[in-house]
Coordinates of C-alpha atoms in Angstrom, one line a residue:
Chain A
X18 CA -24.0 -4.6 1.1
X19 CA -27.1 -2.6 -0.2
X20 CA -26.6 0.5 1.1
X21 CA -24.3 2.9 -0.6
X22 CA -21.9 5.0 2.3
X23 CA -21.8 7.9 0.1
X24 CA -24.0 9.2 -2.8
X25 CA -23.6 12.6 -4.8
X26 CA -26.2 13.6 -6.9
X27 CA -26.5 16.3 -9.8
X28 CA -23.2 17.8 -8.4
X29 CA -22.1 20.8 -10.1
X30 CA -19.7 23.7 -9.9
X31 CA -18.3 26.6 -11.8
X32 CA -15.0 27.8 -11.2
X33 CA -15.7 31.4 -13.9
X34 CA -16.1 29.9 -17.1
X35 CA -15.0 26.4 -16.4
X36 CA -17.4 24.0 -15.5
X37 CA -15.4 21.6 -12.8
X38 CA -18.2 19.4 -12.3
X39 CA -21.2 18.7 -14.6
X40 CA -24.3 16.9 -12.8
X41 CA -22.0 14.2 -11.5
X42 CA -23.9 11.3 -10.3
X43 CA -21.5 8.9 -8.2
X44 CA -21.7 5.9 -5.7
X45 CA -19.5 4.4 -3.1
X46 CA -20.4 1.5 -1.1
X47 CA -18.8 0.2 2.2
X48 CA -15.6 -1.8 2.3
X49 CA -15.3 -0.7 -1.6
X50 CA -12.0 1.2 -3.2
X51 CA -13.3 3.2 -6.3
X52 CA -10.7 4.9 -8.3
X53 CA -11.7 8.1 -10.2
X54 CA -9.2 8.7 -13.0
X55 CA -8.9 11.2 -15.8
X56 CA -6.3 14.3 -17.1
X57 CA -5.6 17.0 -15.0
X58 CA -8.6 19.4 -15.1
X59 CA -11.0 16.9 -15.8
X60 CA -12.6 18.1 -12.1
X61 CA -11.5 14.9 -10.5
X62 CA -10.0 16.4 -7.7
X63 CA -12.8 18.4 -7.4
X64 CA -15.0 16.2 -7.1
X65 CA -12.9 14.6 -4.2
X66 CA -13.2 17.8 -2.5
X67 CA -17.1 18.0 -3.1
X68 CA -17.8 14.5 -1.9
X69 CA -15.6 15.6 1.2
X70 CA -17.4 18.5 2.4
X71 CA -14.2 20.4 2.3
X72 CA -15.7 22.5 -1.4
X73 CA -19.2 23.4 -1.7
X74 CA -21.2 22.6 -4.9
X75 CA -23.4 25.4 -6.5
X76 CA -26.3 22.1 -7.3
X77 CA -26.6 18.8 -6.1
X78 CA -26.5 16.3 -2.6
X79 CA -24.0 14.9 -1.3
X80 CA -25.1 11.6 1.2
X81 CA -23.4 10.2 3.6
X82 CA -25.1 6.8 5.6
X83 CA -23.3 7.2 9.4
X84 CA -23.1 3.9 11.7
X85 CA -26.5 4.0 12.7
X86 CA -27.7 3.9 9.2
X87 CA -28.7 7.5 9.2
X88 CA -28.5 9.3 6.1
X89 CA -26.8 12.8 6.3
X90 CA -26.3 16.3 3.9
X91 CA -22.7 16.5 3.7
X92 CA -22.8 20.4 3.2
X93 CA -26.4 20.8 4.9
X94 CA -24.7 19.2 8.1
X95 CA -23.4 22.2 10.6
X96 CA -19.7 22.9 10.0
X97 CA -18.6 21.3 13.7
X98 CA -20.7 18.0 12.5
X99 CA -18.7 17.9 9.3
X100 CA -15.4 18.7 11.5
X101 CA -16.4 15.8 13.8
X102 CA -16.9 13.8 10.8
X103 CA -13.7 14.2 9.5
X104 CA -12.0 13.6 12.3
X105 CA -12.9 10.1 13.4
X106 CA -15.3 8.3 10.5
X107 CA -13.7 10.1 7.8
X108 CA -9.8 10.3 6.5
X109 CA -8.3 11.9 3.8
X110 CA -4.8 11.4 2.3
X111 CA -3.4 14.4 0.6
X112 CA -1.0 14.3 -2.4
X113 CA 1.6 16.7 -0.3
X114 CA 1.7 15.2 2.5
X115 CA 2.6 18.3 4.1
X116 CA -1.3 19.3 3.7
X117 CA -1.9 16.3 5.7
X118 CA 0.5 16.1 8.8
X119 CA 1.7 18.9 11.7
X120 CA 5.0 19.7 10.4
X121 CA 5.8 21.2 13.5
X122 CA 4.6 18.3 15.6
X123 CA 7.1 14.9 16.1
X124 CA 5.9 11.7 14.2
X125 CA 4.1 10.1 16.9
X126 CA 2.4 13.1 17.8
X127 CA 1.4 13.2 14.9
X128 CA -0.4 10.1 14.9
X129 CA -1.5 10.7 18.4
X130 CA -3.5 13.9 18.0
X131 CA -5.9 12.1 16.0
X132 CA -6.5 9.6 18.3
X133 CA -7.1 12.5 21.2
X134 CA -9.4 13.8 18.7
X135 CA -10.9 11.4 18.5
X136 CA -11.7 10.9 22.1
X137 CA -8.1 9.2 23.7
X138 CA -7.2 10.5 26.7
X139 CA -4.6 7.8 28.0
X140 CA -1.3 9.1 27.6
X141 CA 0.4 6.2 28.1
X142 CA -2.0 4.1 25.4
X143 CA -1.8 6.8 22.8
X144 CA 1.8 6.6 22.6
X145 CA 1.7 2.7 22.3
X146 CA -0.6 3.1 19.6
X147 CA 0.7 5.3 17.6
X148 CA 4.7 3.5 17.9
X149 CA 2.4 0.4 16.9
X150 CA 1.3 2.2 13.8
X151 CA 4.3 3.5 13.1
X152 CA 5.7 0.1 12.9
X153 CA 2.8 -0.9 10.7
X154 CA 3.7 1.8 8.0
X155 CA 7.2 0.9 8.0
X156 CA 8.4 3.4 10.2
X157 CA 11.1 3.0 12.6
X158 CA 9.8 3.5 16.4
X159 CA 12.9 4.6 17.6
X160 CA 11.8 7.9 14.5
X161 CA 9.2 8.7 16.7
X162 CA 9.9 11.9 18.6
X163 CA 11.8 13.0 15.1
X164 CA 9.9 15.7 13.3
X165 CA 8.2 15.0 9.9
X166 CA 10.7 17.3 8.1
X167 CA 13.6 15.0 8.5
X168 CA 11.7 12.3 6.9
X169 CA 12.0 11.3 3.5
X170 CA 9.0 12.1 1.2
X171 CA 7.8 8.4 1.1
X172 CA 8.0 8.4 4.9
X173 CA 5.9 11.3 5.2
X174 CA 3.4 10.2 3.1
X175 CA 3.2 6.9 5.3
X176 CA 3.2 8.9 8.1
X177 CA 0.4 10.6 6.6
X178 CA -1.6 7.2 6.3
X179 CA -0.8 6.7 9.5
X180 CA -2.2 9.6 10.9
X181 CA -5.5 8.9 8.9
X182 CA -5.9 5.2 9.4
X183 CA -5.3 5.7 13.3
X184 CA -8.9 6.1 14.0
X185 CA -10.0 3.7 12.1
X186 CA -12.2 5.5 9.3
X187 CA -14.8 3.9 7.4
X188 CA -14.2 6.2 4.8
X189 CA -10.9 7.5 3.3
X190 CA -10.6 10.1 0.3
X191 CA -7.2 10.0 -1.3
X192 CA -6.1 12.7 -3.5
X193 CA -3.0 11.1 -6.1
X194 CA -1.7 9.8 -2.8
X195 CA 2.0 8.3 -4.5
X196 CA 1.7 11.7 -6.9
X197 CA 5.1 12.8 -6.0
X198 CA 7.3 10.2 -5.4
X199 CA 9.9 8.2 -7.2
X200 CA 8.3 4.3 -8.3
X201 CA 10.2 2.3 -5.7
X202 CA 9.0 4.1 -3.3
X203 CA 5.5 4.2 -4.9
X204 CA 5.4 0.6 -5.4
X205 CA 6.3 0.2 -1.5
X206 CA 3.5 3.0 -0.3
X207 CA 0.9 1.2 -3.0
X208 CA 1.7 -2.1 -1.6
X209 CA 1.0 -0.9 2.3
X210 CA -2.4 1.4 1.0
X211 CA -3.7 -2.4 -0.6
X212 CA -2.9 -4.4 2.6
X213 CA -4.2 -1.9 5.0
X214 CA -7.5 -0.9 3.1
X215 CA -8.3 -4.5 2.8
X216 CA -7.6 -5.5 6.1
X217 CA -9.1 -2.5 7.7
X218 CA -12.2 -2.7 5.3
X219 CA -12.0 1.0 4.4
X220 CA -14.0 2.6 1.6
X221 CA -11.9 4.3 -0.5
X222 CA -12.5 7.2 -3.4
X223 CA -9.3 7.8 -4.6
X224 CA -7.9 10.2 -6.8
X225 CA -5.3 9.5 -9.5
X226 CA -4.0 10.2 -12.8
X227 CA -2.3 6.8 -13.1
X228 CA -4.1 3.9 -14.4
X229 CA -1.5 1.5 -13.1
X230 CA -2.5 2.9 -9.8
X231 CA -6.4 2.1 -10.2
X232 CA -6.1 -1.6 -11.6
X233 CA -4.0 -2.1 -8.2
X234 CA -6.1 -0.5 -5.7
X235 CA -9.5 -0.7 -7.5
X236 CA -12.4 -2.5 -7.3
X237 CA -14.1 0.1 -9.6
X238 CA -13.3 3.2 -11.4
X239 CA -14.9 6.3 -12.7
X240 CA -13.5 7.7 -15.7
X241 CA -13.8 11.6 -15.9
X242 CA -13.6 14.3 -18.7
X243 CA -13.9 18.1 -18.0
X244 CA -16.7 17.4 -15.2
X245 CA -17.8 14.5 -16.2
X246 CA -18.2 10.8 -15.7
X247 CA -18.0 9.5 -19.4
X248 CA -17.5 5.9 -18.0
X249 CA -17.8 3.9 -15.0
X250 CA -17.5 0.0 -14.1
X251 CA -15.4 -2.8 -12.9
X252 CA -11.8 -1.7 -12.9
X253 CA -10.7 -4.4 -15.3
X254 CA -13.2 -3.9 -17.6
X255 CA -13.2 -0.5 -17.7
X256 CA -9.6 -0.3 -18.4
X257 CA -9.3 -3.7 -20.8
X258 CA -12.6 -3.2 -22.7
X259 CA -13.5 0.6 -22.7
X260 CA -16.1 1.9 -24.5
X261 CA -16.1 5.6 -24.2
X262 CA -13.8 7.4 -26.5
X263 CA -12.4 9.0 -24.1
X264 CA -11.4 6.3 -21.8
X265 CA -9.7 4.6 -25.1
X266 CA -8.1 7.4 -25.4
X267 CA -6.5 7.1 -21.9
X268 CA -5.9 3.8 -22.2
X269 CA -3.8 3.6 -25.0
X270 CA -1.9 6.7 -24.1
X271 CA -0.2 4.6 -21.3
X272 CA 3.1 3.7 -21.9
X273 CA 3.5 0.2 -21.9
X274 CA 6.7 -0.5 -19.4
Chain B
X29 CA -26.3 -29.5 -13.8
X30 CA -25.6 -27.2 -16.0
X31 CA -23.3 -24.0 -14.6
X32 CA -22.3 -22.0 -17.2
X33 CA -23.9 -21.2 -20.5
X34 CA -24.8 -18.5 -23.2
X35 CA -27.7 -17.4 -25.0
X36 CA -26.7 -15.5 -28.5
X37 CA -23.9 -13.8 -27.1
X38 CA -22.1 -11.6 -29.8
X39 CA -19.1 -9.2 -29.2
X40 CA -18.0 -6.1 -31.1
X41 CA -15.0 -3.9 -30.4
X42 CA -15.7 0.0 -31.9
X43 CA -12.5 1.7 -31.8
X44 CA -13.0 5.3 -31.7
X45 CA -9.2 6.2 -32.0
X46 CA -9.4 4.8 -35.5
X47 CA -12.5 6.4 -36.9
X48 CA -15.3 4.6 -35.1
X49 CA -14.3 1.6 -37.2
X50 CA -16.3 -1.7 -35.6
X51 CA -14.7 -5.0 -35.4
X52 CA -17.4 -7.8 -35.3
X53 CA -15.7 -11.4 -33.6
X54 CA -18.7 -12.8 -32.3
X55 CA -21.7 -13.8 -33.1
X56 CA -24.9 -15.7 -31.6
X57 CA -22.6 -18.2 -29.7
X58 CA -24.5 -20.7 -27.7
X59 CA -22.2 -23.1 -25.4
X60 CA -23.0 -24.8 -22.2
X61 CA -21.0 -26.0 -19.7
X62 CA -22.4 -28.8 -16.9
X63 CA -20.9 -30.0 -13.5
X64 CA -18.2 -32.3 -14.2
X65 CA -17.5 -30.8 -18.1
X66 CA -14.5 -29.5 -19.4
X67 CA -15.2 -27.9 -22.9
X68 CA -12.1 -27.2 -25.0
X69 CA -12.6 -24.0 -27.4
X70 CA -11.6 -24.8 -30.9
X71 CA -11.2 -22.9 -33.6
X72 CA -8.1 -21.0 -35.4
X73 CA -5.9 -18.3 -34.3
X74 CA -7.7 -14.8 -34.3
X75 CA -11.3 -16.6 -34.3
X76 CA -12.0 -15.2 -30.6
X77 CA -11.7 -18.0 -28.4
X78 CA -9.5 -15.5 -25.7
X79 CA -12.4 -13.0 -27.0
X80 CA -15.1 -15.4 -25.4
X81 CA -13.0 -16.3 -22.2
X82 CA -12.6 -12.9 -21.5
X83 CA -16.5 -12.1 -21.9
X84 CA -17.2 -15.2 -19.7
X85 CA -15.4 -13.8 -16.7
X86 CA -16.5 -10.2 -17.4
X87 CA -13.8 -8.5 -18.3
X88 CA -14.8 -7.7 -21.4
X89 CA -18.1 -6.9 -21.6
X90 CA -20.8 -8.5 -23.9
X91 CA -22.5 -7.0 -26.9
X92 CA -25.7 -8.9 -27.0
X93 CA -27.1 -12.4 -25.7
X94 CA -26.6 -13.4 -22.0
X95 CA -23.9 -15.4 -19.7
X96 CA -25.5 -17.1 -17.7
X97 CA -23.7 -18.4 -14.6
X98 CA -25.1 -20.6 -11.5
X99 CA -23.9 -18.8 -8.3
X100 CA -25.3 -19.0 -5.1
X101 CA -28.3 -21.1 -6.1
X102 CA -29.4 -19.2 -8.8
X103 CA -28.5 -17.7 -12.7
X104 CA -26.5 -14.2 -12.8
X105 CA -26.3 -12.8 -16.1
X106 CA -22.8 -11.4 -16.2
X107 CA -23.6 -9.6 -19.5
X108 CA -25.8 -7.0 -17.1
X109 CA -24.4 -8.0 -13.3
X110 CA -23.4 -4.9 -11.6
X111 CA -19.5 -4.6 -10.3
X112 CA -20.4 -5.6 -6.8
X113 CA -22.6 -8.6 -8.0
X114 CA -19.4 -9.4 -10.7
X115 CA -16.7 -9.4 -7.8
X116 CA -18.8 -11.4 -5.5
X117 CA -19.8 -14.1 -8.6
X118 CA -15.3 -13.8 -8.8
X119 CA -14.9 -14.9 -5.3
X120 CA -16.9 -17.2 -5.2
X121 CA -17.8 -19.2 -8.4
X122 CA -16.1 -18.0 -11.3
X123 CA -12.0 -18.7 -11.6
X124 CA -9.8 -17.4 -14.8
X125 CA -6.4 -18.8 -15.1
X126 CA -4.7 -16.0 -17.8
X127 CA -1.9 -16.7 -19.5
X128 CA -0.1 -14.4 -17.7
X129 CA 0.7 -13.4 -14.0
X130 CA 0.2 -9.8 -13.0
X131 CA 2.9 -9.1 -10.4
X132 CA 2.2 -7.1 -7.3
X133 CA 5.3 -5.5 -6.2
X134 CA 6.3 -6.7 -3.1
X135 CA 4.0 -9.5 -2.3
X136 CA 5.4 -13.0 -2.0
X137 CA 4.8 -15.7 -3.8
X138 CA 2.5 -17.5 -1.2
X139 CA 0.7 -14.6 -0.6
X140 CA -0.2 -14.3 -3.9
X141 CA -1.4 -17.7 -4.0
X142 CA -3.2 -17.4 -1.1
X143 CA -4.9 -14.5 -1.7
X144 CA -8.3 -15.8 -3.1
X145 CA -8.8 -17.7 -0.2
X146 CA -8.3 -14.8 2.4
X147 CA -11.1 -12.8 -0.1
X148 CA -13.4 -16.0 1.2
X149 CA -12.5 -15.8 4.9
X150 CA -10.0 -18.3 4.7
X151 CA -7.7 -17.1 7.8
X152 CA -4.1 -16.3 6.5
X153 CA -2.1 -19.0 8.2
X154 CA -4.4 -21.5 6.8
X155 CA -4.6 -19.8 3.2
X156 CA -0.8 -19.6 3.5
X157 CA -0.3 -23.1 4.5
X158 CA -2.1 -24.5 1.0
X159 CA -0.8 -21.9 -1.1
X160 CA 2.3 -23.5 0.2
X161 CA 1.6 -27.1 -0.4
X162 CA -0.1 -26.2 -4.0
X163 CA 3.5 -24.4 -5.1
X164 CA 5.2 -27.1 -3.8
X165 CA 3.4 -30.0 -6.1
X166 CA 4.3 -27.5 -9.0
X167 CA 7.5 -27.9 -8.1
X168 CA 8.1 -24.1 -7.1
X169 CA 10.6 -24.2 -3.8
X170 CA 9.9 -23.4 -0.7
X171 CA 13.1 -21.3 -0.9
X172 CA 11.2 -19.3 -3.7
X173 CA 7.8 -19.4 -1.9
X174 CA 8.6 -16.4 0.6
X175 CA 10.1 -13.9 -2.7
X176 CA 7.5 -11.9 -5.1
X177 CA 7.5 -13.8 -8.5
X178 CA 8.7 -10.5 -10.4
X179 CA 12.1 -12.3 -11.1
X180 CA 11.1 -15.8 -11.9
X181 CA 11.3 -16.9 -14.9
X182 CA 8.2 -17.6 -17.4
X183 CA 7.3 -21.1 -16.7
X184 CA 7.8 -19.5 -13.0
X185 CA 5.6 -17.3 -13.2
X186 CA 3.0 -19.0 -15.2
X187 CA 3.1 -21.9 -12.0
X188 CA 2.1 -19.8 -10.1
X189 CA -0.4 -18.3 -11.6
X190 CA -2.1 -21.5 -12.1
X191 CA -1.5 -22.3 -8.3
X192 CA -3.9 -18.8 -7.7
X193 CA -6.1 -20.1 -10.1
X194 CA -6.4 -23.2 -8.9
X195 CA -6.2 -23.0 -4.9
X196 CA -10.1 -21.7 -4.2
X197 CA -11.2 -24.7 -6.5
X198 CA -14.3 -22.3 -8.0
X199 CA -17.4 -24.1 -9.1
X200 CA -16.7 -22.7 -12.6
X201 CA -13.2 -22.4 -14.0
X202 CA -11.6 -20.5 -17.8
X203 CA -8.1 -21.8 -18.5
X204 CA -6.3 -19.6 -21.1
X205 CA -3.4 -22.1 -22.2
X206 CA -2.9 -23.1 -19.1
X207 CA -0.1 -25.5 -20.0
X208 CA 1.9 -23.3 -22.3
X209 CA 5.6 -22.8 -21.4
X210 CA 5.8 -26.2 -19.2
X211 CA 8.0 -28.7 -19.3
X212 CA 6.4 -32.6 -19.4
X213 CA 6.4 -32.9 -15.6
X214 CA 4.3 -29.5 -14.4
X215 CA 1.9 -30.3 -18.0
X216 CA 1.5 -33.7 -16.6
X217 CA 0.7 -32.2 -12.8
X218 CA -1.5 -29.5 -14.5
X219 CA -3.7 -32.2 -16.3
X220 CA -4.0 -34.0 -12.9
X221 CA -5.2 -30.6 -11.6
X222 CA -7.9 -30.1 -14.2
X223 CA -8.7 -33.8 -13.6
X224 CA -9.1 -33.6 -10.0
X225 CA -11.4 -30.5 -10.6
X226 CA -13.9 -32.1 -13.0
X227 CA -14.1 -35.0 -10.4
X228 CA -15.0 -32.4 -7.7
X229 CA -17.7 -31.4 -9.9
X230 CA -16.6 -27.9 -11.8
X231 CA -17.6 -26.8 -15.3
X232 CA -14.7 -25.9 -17.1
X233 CA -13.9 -24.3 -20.3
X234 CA -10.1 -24.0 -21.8
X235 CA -8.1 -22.7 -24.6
X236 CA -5.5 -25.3 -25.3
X237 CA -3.1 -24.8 -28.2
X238 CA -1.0 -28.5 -26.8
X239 CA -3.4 -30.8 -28.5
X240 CA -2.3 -33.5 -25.6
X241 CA -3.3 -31.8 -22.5
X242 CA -6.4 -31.2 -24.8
X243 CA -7.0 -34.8 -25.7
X244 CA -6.5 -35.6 -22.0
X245 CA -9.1 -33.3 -20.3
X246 CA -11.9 -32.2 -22.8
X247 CA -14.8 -34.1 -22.9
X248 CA -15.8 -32.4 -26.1
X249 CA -14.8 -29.6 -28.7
X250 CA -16.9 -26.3 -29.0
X251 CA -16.0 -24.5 -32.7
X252 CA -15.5 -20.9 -32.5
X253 CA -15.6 -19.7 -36.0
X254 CA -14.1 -16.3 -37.9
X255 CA -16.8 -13.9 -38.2
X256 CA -15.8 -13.7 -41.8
X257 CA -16.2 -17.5 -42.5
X258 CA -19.5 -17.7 -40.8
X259 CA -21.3 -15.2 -42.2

């Protein structure tokens, strides 16, 4: 409980004149589901892709504490390390989730290359698998030779968490992962993201502009504003009693349903 | 034994959206709380008794003084706790009962009772079995049990929120009204419920607007005063 999983320090980056990220300081401990909210172009997403590996910063660390307690430079690590990382340890939902799945591939292959990526070899227990976690987002079995195209958006996003949660990842980034889709649907895919994450005991930094969004998912949230963290704490405090003028700012600008 | 108390504790709100203007409600407020207590906040509408609930459980944060609260064999001050200290002290020790529920789309109505227990370990048939029998004595149906509380009525919804609140029976407990909107039967099981937790030994600290259920479960009054009058 006392070691963080992942730690970014100083991180900064320039994209021409606009400073993204602004010697972001940021902490995620294990099992823990930390929302980073703010407008769009406040460098949140950025940030998501710093902490990830996939974006390098032009200053700062980024820490990452494998299994064996070993503490490792995200962006110092050789790029097959990083690949290997983010293929078993490591999962991350995209927005689209056409960024995130094979389109060309069926559903449960989908699911299934992972798991071979991961080391599965069994033909036989890869397909069982993956029908199993199929089932477990919601998705019909008999779907799964089906490609992802003639699946509704909702069902390709759970396929998408699917496909990530497979391998059992300690740590999953999530980038707006119900951006796009109508609010039934987002209240269904929100619903199976809070069940699964705490079941599964996955470490989450997620990504969202909605503040309904982090007070579900949340056990803490970092508040950005053009590359930086203004505000950071418990999700309910943060979002009931916040102090920076920026986060009250947020906060009242929600439309109260 | 005492479990809960504070030390000076004041609370300010600075709105910056309307000019940085700072709204003082309160002020060097000492209460303690022991095993076996309940402690009824007093005081008139707008004098920040809801304030000081909500900066007992941490959810709004303190401006000065310290909360102290006994967890785990030892004080926590939730005025400085870190997030990961304040959601262990919330599993464990400290409950809030709010005046109202926050629906989860999609999650029945005994899983959302059961919930706190399955944050402790509790496994989910067990956790799902009590949730069940705790609706059930506040006269929510079974038939009702297995639906998300997103359509139930009010008084519904506040049942069962009081059944979440209740079912991890935490060493320290804030009730918010929590017999507004009941009829006499589920006020009368609610004041059984608040009895049966003093008798197991929890510190408890209440807003009560029904000076009834007050009468029946307070052991004693604590004033909270307008800023304006005290000063």
């Amino acid at each position: 409980m006392d070691e963080t999983l992942l730690s970014g320090r100083g991180l900064s980056l320039d994209f021409g004149r606009i400073q993204a990220l602004d010697g972001v300081n940021i902490d995620l401990w294990p099992g823990e589901v930390l929302a980073i909210v703010g407008e769009s172009g406040s460098g949140k997403s950025t940030l998501l892709n710093v902490l990830s590996g996939r974006m390098h910063p032009d200053a700062g660390t980024v820490w990452y504490r494998g299994p064996d307690g070993h503490l490792a430079d995200v962006h110092g690590m050789p790029e097959p390390a990083l690949r290997r990382l983010l293929r078993s340890d490591w999962g991350f939902v995209h927005q689209n989730p056409r960024d995130g799945l094979r389109m060309t591939v069926s559903a449960g292959g989908n699911v299934g290359e992972r798991l071979m990526a991961a080391g599965a070899r069994h033909y036989g227990n890869i397909r069982e698998q993956a029908a199993a976690w199929l089932k477990r987002v919601e998705i019909d079995p008999s779907r799964m030779d089906d490609l992802p195209r003639t699946f509704s958006g909702g069902m390709q996003q759970r396929l998408q968490i699917a496909r990530t949660l497979v391998t059992h990842p300690r740590l999953v980034f999530m980038d707006e992962p119900t951006g796009g889709l109508d609010v039934s649907v987002q209240a269904r895919l929100l619903d199976l993201i809070r069940a699964l994450v705490a079941e599964l005991r996955i470490a989450v930094a997620l990504v969202t502009h909605d503040i309904a969004v982090a007070r579900l998912l949340a056990h803490r949230i970092a508040v950005m504003r053009r590359g930086v963290v203004v505000e950071t704490g418990l999700t309910d405090q943060v979002l009931d009693d916040p102090q920076h003028p920026y986060t009250q700012l947020l906060v009242a600008s929600v439309l109260q349903a | 034994m005492i479990l809960l108390r504070t030390e000076n504790l004041s609370k300010s709100f600075t709105l910056h959206l309307q000019g940085g203007v700072r709204i003082g409600v309160l002020d060097s407020v000492d209460l303690s709380v022991s095993a076996g207590e309940c402690v009824a906040l007093a005081g008139p509408s707008g004098a920040g008794k809801s304030t000081l609930m909500r900066c007992l459980y941490g959810n709004y944060r303190a401006g000065g003084g310290r909360i102290l609260v006994r967890h785990d064999g030892a004080d926590v001050d939730i005025a400085t706790a870190d997030p990961r200290l304040m959601i262990e002290v919330r599993r464990q020790t400290l409950g809030y009962v709010s005046q109202f529920l926050r629906v989860i789309p999609r999650v029945s109505t005994r899983d959302v009772v059961a919930e706190p227990l399955i944050a402790r370990g509790v496994t989910v048939e067990d956790a799902r079995d009590r949730a069940a029998t705790l609706l059930t004595r506040l006269n929510i149906p079974a038939r009702l049990q297995s639906l998300p509380p997103a359509t139930f009525s009010g008084g519904e919804q506040q049942r069962v929120n009081l059944a979440r609140g209740f079912i991890a029976a935490h060493p320290v407990m804030l009730l918010d009204e929590p017999t507004a909107s009941l009829d006499p039967g589920n006020r009368a099981v609610v004041i059984e419920m608040v009895m049966e937790a003093k008798s197991r030994g929890a510190a408890i600290v209440g807003i009560f607007h029904d000076a009834a259920a007050r009468d029946a479960v307070a052991d004693r009054l604590y004033h909270v005063a307008p800023l304006a009058e005290a000063a």
